[in-house]
Amino acid sequence: MINRRDFLKNTAIGIAGITLPLAAFEIIRPEKILANMSGTSKTRWVFLVDTYKCVGCGLCVKACKNENEIPYDANVTRTWVERYVITKDGKLHADTPKGARDGFTTSRIELGQGKYEEIRDEDIIKAFFVPKLCNQCENPPCVQVCPVGATYQVPDGVVLVDRKWCIGCGYCIMGCPYGVRFFHPKYHTAEKCNFCYHRITKGLKTACVSACPFGARQIGNLKDPGDPVTKVIMTERVGILKEEYGTKPQVFYLGLDREVK
Amino acid sequence: MTHGELWTIKELFVYPNEYIYWSVQIVMYPFMTGLVAGAFVLSSLYHVFGITQLKEMARFALVFSFALLFAAPMPIVLHLQHPLRGINVFMTPHFTSAIAAFGIVFSTYGAIVASELWFLYRKHFVGIALPLKEKQDKTLFEWFKYLVFCALTLGVYDISEESLHRDEKAIKILAGIGIPVACFLHGYAGFIFGSVKANALWMTPLMPVIFIMSAIVSGIALCMLTYIVTMEIRKFLASRRKAADSRYHQSPGEAASAELGVIRITAKYLLFFLIFAISLELLDFVFRGYTAVKSWDVLRSVIYGKDFINIFLLQYTIGNLIPFILFLIPGLTLRRAVVGVILVMFGVFMMRWNVVIGGQAFSLSFAGYMHYHIPVWPHDWETFKEGVMGALAIFIMPFVLFWFISRIFPVFSHEEAHSEKL
Amino acid sequence: MKNHVLRPLYTVIGLVVIVLIVRVFYVPKDFGVHERGYMYGWYRESNIEDWKKFGVKYKFDGDYCSGCHPLNHENIMSSPHAIIPCEDCHGPALGHPDNPAKLAVERSRQHCLRCHARLPYPTSDRANIRGVNPDKHNPDVECVMCHNPHKPSLEGLK
């Protein structure tokens, strides 16, 4: 016999259980994306990440650090790769040792403070890698909070930092919900991924895109309907990160999961 | 090494670039601006609302708030990675940022306090400058003093009854404008945090109001403390002087009772604002727990777990509850008042700490934590300015400044200051 | 009689004027509001050029290497490692062979293990790469002692 209390409890859990995964599949309507794209620029740089293809080798992180002169041994990075392992008991185990600069070479999960957690292969039900980088948001909160105009958005969508003007208050670092910003260990100014602005404006691909052997990362121009990246974004189910902040991020993900932080 | 790495310890899943970037200096900063605003509001209680019991305190609070005013931006300057570029905030302000607008509000406020002081001490400046002007063959020091005080008069030597009356009116108006500006100033400090949507702990519209209330509490507490301490020192000096000079008339007992009266009245106002501040903070807690949005899980684990001692023991119990009881027990004595105000200030400091450091105690991933290990003994510039010593230096600064400033603006009474100088 | 009450106000106005004058000299001419408006487009325009001038380090052009290292190129193109850009294992190559004359050669085990440490992760392509257990598969010896990174065939190894 079920009493009323249990019945209510189970129903509540059941409803929550059904709605949560549904909420994770937020399908982005193409018109909605295009409607955000105003301005006279013929370019709107966007990024596409295929999380199925990523194997967590971290060669993108290595290339990024070399290309953008981020001291190799400093524990900060413009792009990084996260690992998500979900075990049968429903628990999430996530880590990103050194931002995956050296890839993931062990199944142990880093817990910080020099501690690790062993995960047995047979306990895993879901596991994958998620590369992260600056979302070059359409409404960048980091730019909004800069007190001096040292960080800004170029008409083509990329958010840059003026190393000669930045006062180093750290407000933009605090303002970014994605944690992509940090202080450059050498210049002591705010630093972030800028889609390798010096490369993309020369017709090259970003360092991370070119370094990826598996095509997990792609960069494209959303305003060019013929661009393969645009086609994928417009015709396939893509997700974005932390859309609840209203930042309108422009890095789109294939195969995102609700566990992705 | 990366900025922040030295004092941040990460636990579980934290994004690689996350560190406690806003450390102890950012705790000091709202704490110090809070003291400024609080001291000013206290002085205005007399000038605007005519609460005459606060007369002695008002003049003192105003001068002290001026000293604090110079110390308040120092934490920010120390915190900036490029302190010399700090001027950019005035050169190319980006007003969509709370910090940019803060520069303007802060200067406006500074101008108001300075003007008010000018009206209050104008007569005193003229009184020093004029005799020096007359004096033949001035020494180098006297020349210097003459020039300083001449500049301070702003070229006005009229100290007729009528003009002094106008000064009083101006003070009243300025103090009136000053109250909203002081509240705005500190509300703005709250806004700097409250508007960061990326931070689950900071983002609440209550933040500015909470900041104002606790600012006033801490400002009043600091004024009371400094007032009591200076009075005690003066009493001590007076008793020594009395021993030497039998003509000295006021007995120490008399001074003490007058002082206690002032303290008791001020303590009432302190309690009033304290109640207000605590209610708002509790409202915030209750609301977060009740609505329990996505971030609540991690916030709860920080508030009731990692930071439990900091929040509930140090801030609420030692910093709020105990002084509350101390002040409520009838027959407030000076000693009890001193303990009370020190605890209150500690409580407000802990509140700032729990907001600034607590807001960075969890990762943006909501799946990891960061622990702050404040550097105690400095071994380089960075560990000094971001450590205990840097914070202490900032805390001591207003007292040192106060000493210098009170050379120019004698705090306790014109006549006495004159006699001291001669 | 002049009203002295406004003196502090004049002083403040004077200070503001000084700040405004300093501003004229201090702020670069190209600083201003640009296309994205004051909220997102308040900046020094020449900074965009500064960034465009930032030095490129990686070539990432597979055919470039084949001209001078044809054997390596040929080998790797016929192997499953064809997908890996040469510079992932040899470092940034802009300027090579003039400067640097030689490129680095990444021989460490750690480097191969980026892809080959066995992680049987469902829903990730990592599971499809042949993996080894780093602690068991001939530890202490560099992988390239036995495997040719440009032609990692298992033939002849068994």
Coordinates of N, CA and C in Angstrom, one line a residue, chain B residues 157-262:
Chain B
Y157 N 38.9 86.2 3.5 CA 39.3 86.5 4.8 C 38.2 87.1 5.7
D158 N 37.0 87.1 5.1 CA 35.9 87.7 5.7 C 35.3 86.8 6.8
I159 N 35.5 87.2 8.1 CA 35.0 86.3 9.2 C 34.0 87.1 10.0
S160 N 33.2 87.9 9.3 CA 32.2 88.7 10.0 C 31.1 87.7 10.5
E161 N 30.4 88.2 11.5 CA 29.3 87.4 12.1 C 28.4 86.9 10.9
E162 N 28.1 87.8 10.0 CA 27.1 87.4 8.9 C 27.7 86.3 8.0
S163 N 28.9 86.4 7.7 CA 29.5 85.4 6.8 C 29.6 84.1 7.5
L164 N 29.9 84.1 8.8 CA 29.9 82.8 9.5 C 28.6 82.2 9.6
H165 N 27.6 83.0 9.7 CA 26.2 82.5 9.7 C 25.9 81.8 8.3
R166 N 26.4 82.4 7.3 CA 26.2 81.8 6.0 C 26.9 80.4 5.9
D167 N 28.1 80.4 6.5 CA 28.9 79.1 6.5 C 28.0 78.0 7.1
E168 N 27.4 78.4 8.2 CA 26.6 77.4 8.9 C 25.5 76.8 8.0
K169 N 24.9 77.7 7.3 CA 23.8 77.3 6.4 C 24.4 76.4 5.3
A170 N 25.5 76.8 4.8 CA 26.2 76.0 3.7 C 26.5 74.6 4.2
I171 N 27.0 74.5 5.5 CA 27.3 73.2 6.1 C 26.1 72.4 6.1
K172 N 25.0 73.0 6.5 CA 23.7 72.2 6.7 C 23.3 71.7 5.3
I173 N 23.4 72.5 4.3 CA 23.0 72.1 3.0 C 23.9 71.0 2.5
L174 N 25.2 71.2 2.7 CA 26.2 70.2 2.2 C 26.0 68.8 2.9
A175 N 25.7 68.9 4.2 CA 25.5 67.7 5.0 C 24.3 67.0 4.5
G176 N 23.3 67.8 4.1 CA 22.0 67.3 3.6 C 22.3 66.5 2.3
I177 N 23.0 67.2 1.4 CA 23.3 66.5 0.1 C 24.2 65.3 0.3
G178 N 25.1 65.5 1.4 CA 26.1 64.4 1.6 C 25.5 63.1 2.0
I179 N 24.4 63.1 2.7 CA 23.8 61.9 3.2 C 23.5 61.0 2.0
P180 N 22.6 61.4 1.1 CA 22.4 60.5 -0.1 C 23.6 60.2 -0.8
V181 N 24.5 61.1 -1.0 CA 25.8 60.8 -1.7 C 26.6 59.7 -1.0
A182 N 26.6 59.8 0.3 CA 27.4 58.8 1.1 C 26.7 57.5 1.0
C183 N 25.4 57.5 1.0 CA 24.7 56.2 0.9 C 24.9 55.7 -0.6
F184 N 24.8 56.6 -1.5 CA 25.0 56.2 -2.9 C 26.4 55.6 -3.1
L185 N 27.4 56.3 -2.5 CA 28.8 55.9 -2.6 C 28.9 54.5 -2.1
H186 N 28.3 54.2 -1.0 CA 28.5 52.9 -0.5 C 27.6 51.9 -1.1
G187 N 26.4 52.4 -1.4 CA 25.5 51.5 -2.2 C 26.2 51.0 -3.5
Y188 N 27.0 51.9 -4.0 CA 27.7 51.6 -5.2 C 28.7 50.5 -5.0
A189 N 29.4 50.6 -3.9 CA 30.3 49.5 -3.5 C 29.6 48.2 -3.5
G190 N 28.4 48.2 -3.0 CA 27.5 47.0 -3.0 C 27.1 46.6 -4.4
F191 N 26.9 47.6 -5.2 CA 26.5 47.4 -6.6 C 27.6 46.7 -7.3
I192 N 28.8 47.0 -7.0 CA 30.0 46.4 -7.7 C 29.9 44.9 -7.6
F193 N 29.5 44.5 -6.4 CA 29.3 43.0 -6.2 C 28.0 42.5 -6.6
G194 N 26.9 43.2 -6.2 CA 25.6 42.7 -6.5 C 25.3 42.6 -8.0
S195 N 26.0 43.3 -8.8 CA 25.7 43.3 -10.2 C 26.5 42.2 -11.0
V196 N 27.3 41.5 -10.3 CA 28.1 40.5 -11.1 C 27.2 39.3 -11.2
K197 N 26.7 39.1 -12.4 CA 25.7 38.0 -12.6 C 26.4 36.7 -12.6
A198 N 27.7 36.7 -12.9 CA 28.4 35.4 -12.9 C 28.6 34.8 -11.5
N199 N 28.4 35.6 -10.5 CA 28.7 35.1 -9.1 C 27.4 34.9 -8.4
A200 N 27.1 33.7 -8.1 CA 25.8 33.3 -7.5 C 25.6 33.9 -6.1
L201 N 26.7 34.0 -5.4 CA 26.5 34.6 -4.0 C 26.3 36.1 -4.1
W202 N 27.0 36.8 -5.0 CA 26.9 38.2 -5.0 C 25.6 38.7 -5.6
M203 N 25.1 38.0 -6.6 CA 24.1 38.6 -7.4 C 22.8 38.7 -6.6
T204 N 22.5 39.8 -6.0 CA 21.2 40.1 -5.4 C 21.0 41.6 -5.3
P205 N 19.8 42.0 -5.6 CA 19.5 43.5 -5.5 C 19.6 44.0 -4.1
L206 N 19.6 43.1 -3.1 CA 19.7 43.6 -1.7 C 21.1 44.0 -1.4
M207 N 22.1 43.6 -2.2 CA 23.5 43.8 -1.8 C 23.8 45.3 -1.5
P208 N 23.4 46.2 -2.4 CA 23.7 47.6 -2.1 C 23.1 48.1 -0.8
V209 N 21.9 47.7 -0.5 CA 21.3 48.1 0.8 C 22.0 47.5 2.0
I210 N 22.3 46.2 1.9 CA 23.0 45.6 3.0 C 24.3 46.3 3.2
F211 N 25.0 46.6 2.1 CA 26.3 47.3 2.2 C 26.1 48.6 2.9
I212 N 25.1 49.4 2.6 CA 24.9 50.7 3.2 C 24.7 50.6 4.7
M213 N 23.8 49.6 5.1 CA 23.5 49.5 6.5 C 24.7 49.1 7.3
S214 N 25.4 48.1 6.8 CA 26.6 47.6 7.6 C 27.7 48.7 7.5
A215 N 27.7 49.5 6.5 CA 28.7 50.6 6.4 C 28.4 51.6 7.5
I216 N 27.2 51.9 7.7 CA 26.9 52.9 8.7 C 27.2 52.3 10.1
V217 N 26.9 51.0 10.3 CA 27.2 50.4 11.5 C 28.7 50.5 11.8
S218 N 29.5 50.1 10.8 CA 30.9 50.1 11.1 C 31.5 51.5 11.3
G219 N 30.9 52.4 10.5 CA 31.4 53.8 10.6 C 31.1 54.4 12.0
I220 N 29.9 54.1 12.5 CA 29.6 54.6 13.8 C 30.5 54.0 14.8
A221 N 30.7 52.7 14.7 CA 31.5 51.9 15.7 C 32.9 52.5 15.7
L222 N 33.5 52.8 14.5 CA 34.9 53.2 14.5 C 34.9 54.6 15.1
C223 N 34.0 55.5 14.8 CA 34.0 56.8 15.4 C 33.9 56.7 16.9
M224 N 33.0 55.9 17.4 CA 32.9 55.7 18.9 C 34.2 55.3 19.4
L225 N 34.8 54.3 18.8 CA 36.1 53.8 19.3 C 37.2 54.9 19.4
T226 N 37.3 55.5 18.2 CA 38.4 56.5 18.2 C 38.1 57.7 19.1
Y227 N 36.8 58.0 19.2 CA 36.4 59.1 20.1 C 36.8 58.7 21.6
I228 N 36.4 57.5 22.0 CA 36.7 57.1 23.3 C 38.2 57.1 23.6
V229 N 39.0 56.5 22.6 CA 40.4 56.4 22.8 C 41.0 57.8 22.9
T230 N 40.7 58.7 22.0 CA 41.3 60.0 22.0 C 40.9 60.7 23.3
M231 N 39.7 60.6 23.7 CA 39.3 61.2 25.0 C 40.1 60.7 26.2
E232 N 40.3 59.4 26.2 CA 41.1 58.8 27.3 C 42.5 59.4 27.3
I233 N 43.1 59.4 26.1 CA 44.4 59.9 26.0 C 44.5 61.4 26.5
R234 N 43.5 62.2 26.0 CA 43.5 63.6 26.4 C 43.3 63.7 27.9
K235 N 42.5 62.8 28.5 CA 42.2 62.9 29.9 C 43.5 62.5 30.6
F236 N 44.2 61.6 30.1 CA 45.5 61.2 30.7 C 46.5 62.3 30.7
L237 N 46.6 63.0 29.5 CA 47.5 64.1 29.4 C 47.0 65.2 30.3
A238 N 45.7 65.4 30.3 CA 45.2 66.5 31.2 C 45.5 66.3 32.6
S239 N 45.4 65.1 33.1 CA 45.7 64.8 34.5 C 47.1 65.1 34.8
R240 N 48.0 64.8 33.8 CA 49.4 65.1 34.0 C 49.7 66.5 34.0
R241 N 49.0 67.2 33.1 CA 49.2 68.7 33.0 C 48.7 69.3 34.4
K242 N 47.6 68.7 34.8 CA 47.0 69.2 36.0 C 47.9 69.1 37.2
A243 N 48.6 68.0 37.2 CA 49.6 67.8 38.3 C 50.6 68.9 38.2
A244 N 51.0 69.3 37.0 CA 52.0 70.3 36.8 C 51.5 71.7 37.0
D245 N 50.2 71.9 36.5 CA 49.7 73.2 36.5 C 48.4 73.3 37.2
S246 N 48.4 73.9 38.4 CA 47.2 73.8 39.2 C 46.0 74.7 38.7
R247 N 46.3 75.6 37.7 CA 45.3 76.5 37.2 C 44.3 75.7 36.3
Y248 N 44.6 74.5 35.9 CA 43.8 73.7 35.0 C 42.4 73.5 35.7
H249 N 41.3 73.8 35.0 CA 40.1 73.8 35.8 C 39.2 72.6 35.7
Q250 N 39.1 72.0 34.4 CA 38.1 70.9 34.3 C 38.6 69.6 35.0
S251 N 37.7 69.0 35.8 CA 38.2 67.8 36.5 C 37.9 66.6 35.5
P252 N 38.7 65.6 35.6 CA 38.6 64.4 34.7 C 37.2 63.8 34.8
G253 N 36.6 63.8 36.0 CA 35.3 63.2 36.2 C 34.3 63.8 35.4
E254 N 34.3 65.1 35.3 CA 33.4 65.9 34.5 C 33.4 65.5 33.0
A255 N 34.6 65.4 32.5 CA 34.8 65.0 31.1 C 34.3 63.7 30.9
A256 N 34.5 62.7 31.8 CA 34.1 61.4 31.6 C 32.6 61.3 31.5
S257 N 31.8 62.0 32.3 CA 30.4 61.8 32.3 C 29.8 62.4 31.0
A258 N 30.4 63.5 30.5 CA 29.9 64.1 29.3 C 30.2 63.1 28.1
E259 N 31.3 62.5 28.2 CA 31.7 61.5 27.2 C 30.7 60.3 27.1
L260 N 30.4 59.8 28.3 CA 29.6 58.7 28.4 C 28.2 58.9 27.8
G261 N 27.7 60.2 28.0 CA 26.4 60.5 27.5 C 26.5 60.4 25.9
V262 N 27.5 61.0 25.4 CA 27.6 61.0 23.9 C 27.7 59.5 23.4

